[in-house]
mmCIF file with all atom_site columns, C-alpha atoms in Angstrom:
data_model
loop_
_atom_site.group_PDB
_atom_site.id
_atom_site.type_symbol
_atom_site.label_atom_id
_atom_site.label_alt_id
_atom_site.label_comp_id
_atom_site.label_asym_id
_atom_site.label_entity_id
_atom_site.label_seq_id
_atom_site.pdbx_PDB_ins_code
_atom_site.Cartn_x
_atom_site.Cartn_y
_atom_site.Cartn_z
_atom_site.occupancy
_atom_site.B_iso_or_equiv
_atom_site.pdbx_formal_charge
_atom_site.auth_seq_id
_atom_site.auth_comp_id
_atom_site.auth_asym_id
_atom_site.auth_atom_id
_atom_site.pdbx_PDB_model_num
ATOM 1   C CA . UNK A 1 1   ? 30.968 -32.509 100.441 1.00 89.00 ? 1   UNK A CA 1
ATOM 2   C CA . UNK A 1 2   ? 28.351 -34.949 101.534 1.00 93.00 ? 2   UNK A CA 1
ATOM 3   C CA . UNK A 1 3   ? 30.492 -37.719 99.749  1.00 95.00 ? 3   UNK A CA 1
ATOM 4   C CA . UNK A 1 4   ? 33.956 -36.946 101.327 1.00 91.00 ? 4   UNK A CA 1
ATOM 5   C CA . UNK A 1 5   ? 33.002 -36.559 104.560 1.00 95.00 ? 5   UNK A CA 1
ATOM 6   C CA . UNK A 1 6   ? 31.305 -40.165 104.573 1.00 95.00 ? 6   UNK A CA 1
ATOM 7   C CA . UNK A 1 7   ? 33.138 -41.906 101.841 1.00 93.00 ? 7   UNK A CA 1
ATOM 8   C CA . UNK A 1 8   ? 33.987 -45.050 103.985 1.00 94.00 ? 8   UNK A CA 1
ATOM 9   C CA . UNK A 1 9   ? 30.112 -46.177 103.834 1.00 93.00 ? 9   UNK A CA 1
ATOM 10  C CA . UNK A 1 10  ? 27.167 -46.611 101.836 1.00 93.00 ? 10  UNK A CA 1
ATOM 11  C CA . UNK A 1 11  ? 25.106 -43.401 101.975 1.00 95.00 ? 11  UNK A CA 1
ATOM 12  C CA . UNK A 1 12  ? 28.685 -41.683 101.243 1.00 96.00 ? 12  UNK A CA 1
ATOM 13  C CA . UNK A 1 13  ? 29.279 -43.563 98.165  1.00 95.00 ? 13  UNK A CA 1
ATOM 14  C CA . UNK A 1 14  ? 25.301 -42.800 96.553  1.00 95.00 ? 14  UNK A CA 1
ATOM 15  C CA . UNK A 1 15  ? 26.111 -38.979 96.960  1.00 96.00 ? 15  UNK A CA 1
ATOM 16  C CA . UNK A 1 16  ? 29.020 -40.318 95.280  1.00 96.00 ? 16  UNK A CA 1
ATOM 17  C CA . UNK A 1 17  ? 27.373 -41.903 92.586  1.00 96.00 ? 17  UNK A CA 1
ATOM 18  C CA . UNK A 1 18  ? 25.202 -38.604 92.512  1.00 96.00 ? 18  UNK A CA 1
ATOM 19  C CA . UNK A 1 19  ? 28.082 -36.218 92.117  1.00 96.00 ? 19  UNK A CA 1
ATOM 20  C CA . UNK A 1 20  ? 29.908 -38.536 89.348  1.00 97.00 ? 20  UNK A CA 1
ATOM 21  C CA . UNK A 1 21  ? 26.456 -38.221 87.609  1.00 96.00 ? 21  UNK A CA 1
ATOM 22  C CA . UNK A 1 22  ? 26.159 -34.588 87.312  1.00 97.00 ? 22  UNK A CA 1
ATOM 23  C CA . UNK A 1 23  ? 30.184 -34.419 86.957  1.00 97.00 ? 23  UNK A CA 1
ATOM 24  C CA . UNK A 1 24  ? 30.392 -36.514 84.015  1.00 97.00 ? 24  UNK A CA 1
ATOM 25  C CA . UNK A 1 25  ? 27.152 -34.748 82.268  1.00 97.00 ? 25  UNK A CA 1
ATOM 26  C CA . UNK A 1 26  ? 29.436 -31.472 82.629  1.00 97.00 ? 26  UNK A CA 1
ATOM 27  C CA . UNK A 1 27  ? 32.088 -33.119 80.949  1.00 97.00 ? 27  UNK A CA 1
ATOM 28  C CA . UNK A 1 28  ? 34.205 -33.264 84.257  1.00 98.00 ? 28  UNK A CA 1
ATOM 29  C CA . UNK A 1 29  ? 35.737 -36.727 84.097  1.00 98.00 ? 29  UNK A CA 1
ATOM 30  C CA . UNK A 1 30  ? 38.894 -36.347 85.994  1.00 98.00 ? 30  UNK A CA 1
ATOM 31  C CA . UNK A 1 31  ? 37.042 -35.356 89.349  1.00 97.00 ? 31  UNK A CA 1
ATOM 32  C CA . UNK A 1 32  ? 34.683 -38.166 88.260  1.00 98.00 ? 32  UNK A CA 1
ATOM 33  C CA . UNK A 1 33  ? 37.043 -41.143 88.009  1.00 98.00 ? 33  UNK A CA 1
ATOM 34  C CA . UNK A 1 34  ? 38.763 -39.505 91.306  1.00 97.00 ? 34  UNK A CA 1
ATOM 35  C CA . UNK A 1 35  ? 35.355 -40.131 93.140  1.00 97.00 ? 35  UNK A CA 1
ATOM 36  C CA . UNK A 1 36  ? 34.500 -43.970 91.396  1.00 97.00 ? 36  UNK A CA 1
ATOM 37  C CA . UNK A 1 37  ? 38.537 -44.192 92.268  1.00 97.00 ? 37  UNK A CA 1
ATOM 38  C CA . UNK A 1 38  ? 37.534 -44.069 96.180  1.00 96.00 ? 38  UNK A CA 1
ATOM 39  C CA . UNK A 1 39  ? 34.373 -45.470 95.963  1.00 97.00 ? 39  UNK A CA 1
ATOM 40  C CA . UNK A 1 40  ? 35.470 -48.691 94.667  1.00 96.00 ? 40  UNK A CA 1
ATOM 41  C CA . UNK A 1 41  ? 38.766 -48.507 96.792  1.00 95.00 ? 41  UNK A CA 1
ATOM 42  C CA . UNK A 1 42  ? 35.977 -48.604 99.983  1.00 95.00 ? 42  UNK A CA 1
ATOM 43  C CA . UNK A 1 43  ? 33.100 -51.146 98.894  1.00 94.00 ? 43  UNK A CA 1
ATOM 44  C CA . UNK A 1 44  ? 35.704 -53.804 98.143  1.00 91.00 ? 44  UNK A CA 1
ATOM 45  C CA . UNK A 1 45  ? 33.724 -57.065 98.278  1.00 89.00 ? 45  UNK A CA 1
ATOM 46  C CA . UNK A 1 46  ? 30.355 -55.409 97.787  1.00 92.00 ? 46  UNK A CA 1
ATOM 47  C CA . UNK A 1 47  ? 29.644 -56.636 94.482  1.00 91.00 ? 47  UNK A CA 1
ATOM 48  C CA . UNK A 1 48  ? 27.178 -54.087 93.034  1.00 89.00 ? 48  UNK A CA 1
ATOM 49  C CA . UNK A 1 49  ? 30.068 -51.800 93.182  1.00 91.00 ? 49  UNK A CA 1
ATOM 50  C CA . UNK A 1 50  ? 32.548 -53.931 91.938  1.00 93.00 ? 50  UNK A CA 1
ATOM 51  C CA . UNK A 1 51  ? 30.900 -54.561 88.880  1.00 95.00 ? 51  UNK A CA 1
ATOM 52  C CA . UNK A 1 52  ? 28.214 -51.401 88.326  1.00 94.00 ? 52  UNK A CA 1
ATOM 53  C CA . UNK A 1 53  ? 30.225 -48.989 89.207  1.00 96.00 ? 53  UNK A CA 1
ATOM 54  C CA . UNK A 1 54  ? 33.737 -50.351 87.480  1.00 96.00 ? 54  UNK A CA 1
ATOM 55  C CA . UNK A 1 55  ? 31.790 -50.124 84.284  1.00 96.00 ? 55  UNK A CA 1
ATOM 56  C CA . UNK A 1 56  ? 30.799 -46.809 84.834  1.00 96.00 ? 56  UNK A CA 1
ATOM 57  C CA . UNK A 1 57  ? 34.540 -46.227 86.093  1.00 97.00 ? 57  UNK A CA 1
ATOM 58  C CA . UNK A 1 58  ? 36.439 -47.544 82.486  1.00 96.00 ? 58  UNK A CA 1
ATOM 59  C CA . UNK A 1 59  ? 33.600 -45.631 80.951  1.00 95.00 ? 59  UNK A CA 1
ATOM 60  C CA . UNK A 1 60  ? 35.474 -42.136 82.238  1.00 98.00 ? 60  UNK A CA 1
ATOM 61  C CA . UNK A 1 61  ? 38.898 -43.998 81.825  1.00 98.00 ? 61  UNK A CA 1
ATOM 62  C CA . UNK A 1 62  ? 37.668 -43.833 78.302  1.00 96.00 ? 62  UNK A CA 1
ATOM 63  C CA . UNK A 1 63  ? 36.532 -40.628 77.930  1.00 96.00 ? 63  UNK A CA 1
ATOM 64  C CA . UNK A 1 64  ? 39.910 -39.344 79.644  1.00 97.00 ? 64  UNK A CA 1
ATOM 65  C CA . UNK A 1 65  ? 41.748 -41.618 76.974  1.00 96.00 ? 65  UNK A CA 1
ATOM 66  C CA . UNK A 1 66  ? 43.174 -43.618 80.141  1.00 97.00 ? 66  UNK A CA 1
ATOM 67  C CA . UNK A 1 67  ? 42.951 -46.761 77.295  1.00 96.00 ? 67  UNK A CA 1
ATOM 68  C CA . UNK A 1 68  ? 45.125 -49.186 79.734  1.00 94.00 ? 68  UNK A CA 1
ATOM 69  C CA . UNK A 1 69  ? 43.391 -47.697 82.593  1.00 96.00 ? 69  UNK A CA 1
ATOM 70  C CA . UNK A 1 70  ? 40.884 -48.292 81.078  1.00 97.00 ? 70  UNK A CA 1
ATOM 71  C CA . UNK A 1 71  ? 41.444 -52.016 80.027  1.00 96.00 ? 71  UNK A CA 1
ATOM 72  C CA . UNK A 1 72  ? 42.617 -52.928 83.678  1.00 96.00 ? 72  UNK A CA 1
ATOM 73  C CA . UNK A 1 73  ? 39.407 -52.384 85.192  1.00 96.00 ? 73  UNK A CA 1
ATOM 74  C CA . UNK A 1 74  ? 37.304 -54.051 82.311  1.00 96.00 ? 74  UNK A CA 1
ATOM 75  C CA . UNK A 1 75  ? 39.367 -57.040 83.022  1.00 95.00 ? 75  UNK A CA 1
ATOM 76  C CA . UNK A 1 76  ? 38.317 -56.898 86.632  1.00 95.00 ? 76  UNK A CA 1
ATOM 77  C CA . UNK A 1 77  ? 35.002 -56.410 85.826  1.00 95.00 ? 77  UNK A CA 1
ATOM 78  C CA . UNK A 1 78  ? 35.118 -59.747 83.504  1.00 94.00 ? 78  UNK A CA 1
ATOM 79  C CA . UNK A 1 79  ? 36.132 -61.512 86.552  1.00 92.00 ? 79  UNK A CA 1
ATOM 80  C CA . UNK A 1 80  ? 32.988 -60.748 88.242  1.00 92.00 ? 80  UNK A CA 1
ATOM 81  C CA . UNK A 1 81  ? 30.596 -59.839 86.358  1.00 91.00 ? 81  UNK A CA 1
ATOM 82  C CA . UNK A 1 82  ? 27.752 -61.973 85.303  1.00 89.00 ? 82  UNK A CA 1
ATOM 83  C CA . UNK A 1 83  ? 27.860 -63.354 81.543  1.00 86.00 ? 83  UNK A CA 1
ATOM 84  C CA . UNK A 1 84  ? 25.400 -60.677 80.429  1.00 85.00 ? 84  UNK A CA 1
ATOM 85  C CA . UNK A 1 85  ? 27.531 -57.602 81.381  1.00 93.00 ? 85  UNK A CA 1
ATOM 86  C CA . UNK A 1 86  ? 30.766 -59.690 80.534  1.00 95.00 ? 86  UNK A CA 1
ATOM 87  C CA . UNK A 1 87  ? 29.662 -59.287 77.221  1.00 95.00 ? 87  UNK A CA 1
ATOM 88  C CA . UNK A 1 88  ? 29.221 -55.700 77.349  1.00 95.00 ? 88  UNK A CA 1
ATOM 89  C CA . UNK A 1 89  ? 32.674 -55.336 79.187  1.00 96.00 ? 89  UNK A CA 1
ATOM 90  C CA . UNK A 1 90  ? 34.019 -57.976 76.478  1.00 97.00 ? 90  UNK A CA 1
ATOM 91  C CA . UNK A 1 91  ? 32.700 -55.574 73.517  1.00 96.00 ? 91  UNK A CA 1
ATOM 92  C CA . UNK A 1 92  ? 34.504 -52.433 75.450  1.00 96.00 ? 92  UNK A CA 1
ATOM 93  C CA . UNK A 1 93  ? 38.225 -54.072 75.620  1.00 96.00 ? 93  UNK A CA 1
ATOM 94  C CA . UNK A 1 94  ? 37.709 -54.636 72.078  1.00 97.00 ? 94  UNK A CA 1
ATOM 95  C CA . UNK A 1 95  ? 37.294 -51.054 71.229  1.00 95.00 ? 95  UNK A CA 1
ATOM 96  C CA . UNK A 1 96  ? 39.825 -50.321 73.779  1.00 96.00 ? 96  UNK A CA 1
ATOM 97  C CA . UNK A 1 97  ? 41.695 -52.723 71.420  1.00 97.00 ? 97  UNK A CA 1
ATOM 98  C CA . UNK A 1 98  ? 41.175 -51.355 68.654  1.00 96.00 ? 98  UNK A CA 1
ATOM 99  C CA . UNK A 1 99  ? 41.976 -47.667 69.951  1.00 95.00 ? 99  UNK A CA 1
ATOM 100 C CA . UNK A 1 100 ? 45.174 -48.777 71.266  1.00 95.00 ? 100 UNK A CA 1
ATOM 101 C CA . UNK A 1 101 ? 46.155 -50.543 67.786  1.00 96.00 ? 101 UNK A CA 1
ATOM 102 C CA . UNK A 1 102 ? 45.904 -53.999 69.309  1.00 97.00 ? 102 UNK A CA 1
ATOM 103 C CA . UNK A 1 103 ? 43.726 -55.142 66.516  1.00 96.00 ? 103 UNK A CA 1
ATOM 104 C CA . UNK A 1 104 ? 44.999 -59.024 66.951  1.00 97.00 ? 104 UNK A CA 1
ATOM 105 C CA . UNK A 1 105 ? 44.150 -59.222 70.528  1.00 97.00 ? 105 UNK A CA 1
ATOM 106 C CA . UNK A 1 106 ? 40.510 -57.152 69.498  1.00 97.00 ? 106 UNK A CA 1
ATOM 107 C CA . UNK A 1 107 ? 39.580 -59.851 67.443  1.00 97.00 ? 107 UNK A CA 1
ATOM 108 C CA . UNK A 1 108 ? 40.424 -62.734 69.648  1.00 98.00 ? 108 UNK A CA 1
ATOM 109 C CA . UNK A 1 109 ? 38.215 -60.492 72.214  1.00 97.00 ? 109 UNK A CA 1
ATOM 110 C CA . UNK A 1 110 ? 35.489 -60.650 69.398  1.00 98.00 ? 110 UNK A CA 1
ATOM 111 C CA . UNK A 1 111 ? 35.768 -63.861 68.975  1.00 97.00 ? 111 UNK A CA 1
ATOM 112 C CA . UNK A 1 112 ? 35.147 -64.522 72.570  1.00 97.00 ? 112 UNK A CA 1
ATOM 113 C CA . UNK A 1 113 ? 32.290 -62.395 72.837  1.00 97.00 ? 113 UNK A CA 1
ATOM 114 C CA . UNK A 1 114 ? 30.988 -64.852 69.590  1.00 97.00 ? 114 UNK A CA 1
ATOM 115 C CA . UNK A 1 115 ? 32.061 -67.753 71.255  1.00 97.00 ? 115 UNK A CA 1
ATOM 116 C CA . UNK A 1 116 ? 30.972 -67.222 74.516  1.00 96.00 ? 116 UNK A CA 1
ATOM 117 C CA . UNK A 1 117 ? 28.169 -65.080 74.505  1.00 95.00 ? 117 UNK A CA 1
ATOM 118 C CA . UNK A 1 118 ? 26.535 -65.490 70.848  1.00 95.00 ? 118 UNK A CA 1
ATOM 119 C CA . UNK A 1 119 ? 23.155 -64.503 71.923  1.00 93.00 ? 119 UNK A CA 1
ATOM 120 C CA . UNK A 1 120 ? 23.628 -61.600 73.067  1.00 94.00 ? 120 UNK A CA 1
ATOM 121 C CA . UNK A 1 121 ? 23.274 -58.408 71.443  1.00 95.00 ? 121 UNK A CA 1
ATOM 122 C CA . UNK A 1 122 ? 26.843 -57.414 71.610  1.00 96.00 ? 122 UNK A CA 1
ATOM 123 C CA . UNK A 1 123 ? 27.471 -60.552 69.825  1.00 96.00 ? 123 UNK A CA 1
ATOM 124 C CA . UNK A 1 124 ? 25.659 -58.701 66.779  1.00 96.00 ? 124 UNK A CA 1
ATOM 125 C CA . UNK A 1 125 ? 27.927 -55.533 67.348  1.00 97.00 ? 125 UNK A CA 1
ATOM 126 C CA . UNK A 1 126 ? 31.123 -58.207 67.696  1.00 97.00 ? 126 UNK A CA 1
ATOM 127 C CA . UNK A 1 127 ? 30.187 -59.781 63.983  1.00 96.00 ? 127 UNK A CA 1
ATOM 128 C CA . UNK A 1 128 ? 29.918 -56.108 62.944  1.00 96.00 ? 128 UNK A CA 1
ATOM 129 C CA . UNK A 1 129 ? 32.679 -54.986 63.633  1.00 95.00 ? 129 UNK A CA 1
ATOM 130 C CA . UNK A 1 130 ? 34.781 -57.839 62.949  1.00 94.00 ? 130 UNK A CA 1
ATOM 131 C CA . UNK A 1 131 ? 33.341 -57.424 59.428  1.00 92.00 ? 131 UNK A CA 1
ATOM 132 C CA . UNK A 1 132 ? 34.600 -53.582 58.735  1.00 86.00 ? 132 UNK A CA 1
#
């Protein structure tokens, strides 16, 4: 209730964050990605939301099966994020990929994750599962 009635400003969008916390651990993901939905529709430009909360946004997507959904706001999130969580938002499109039978366009993602970010640990999980 908190969160609706303030969801234009920051103390609004942590009992936001709160709610989508205890919605998601009861398996509630469509009021969840309703609530990240408005959150990120208000903080545009705040960057902590942009890229934190987008993650945690395709993350539901996912679990809903919302694949291209899904994949829209990883892109967004590769535009902003810094290299360490592009690599973790790199190694999601490619399962989204993958899900959505788009295996040629998963491994190019792969191989940019290898290319790009080949220290990192989801450069291990890219090599992995480019080997299956």
């Amino acid at each position: 209730a908190f969160f609706h009635a303030n969801e234009k400003n920051s103390e609004g969008w942590q009992a936001g964050m709160t709610a989508v916390s205890i919605l998601t651990k009861s398996k509630s993901f469509e009021d969840a990605a309703a609530i990240l939905s408005k959150i990120l529709t208000h903080a545009l430009g705040i960057e902590f939301y942009q890229v934190q909360v987008r993650m945690m946004f395709f993350g539901v997507l996912e679990d809903l099966k919302k694949f291209d959904d899904a994949m829209l706001e990883v892109d967004k999130v590769v535009n902003l994020a810094s290299d360490e969580l592009k690599a973790k938002a790199l190694l999601t499109k490619a399962r989204l990929q993958l899900e959505t039978q788009k295996r040629d366009d998963a491994m190019k993602t792969l191989d940019l994750i290898l290319t790009n970010h080949s220290g990192s640990p989801e450069a291990r999980q890219a090599m992995a599962i480019k080997a299956l």
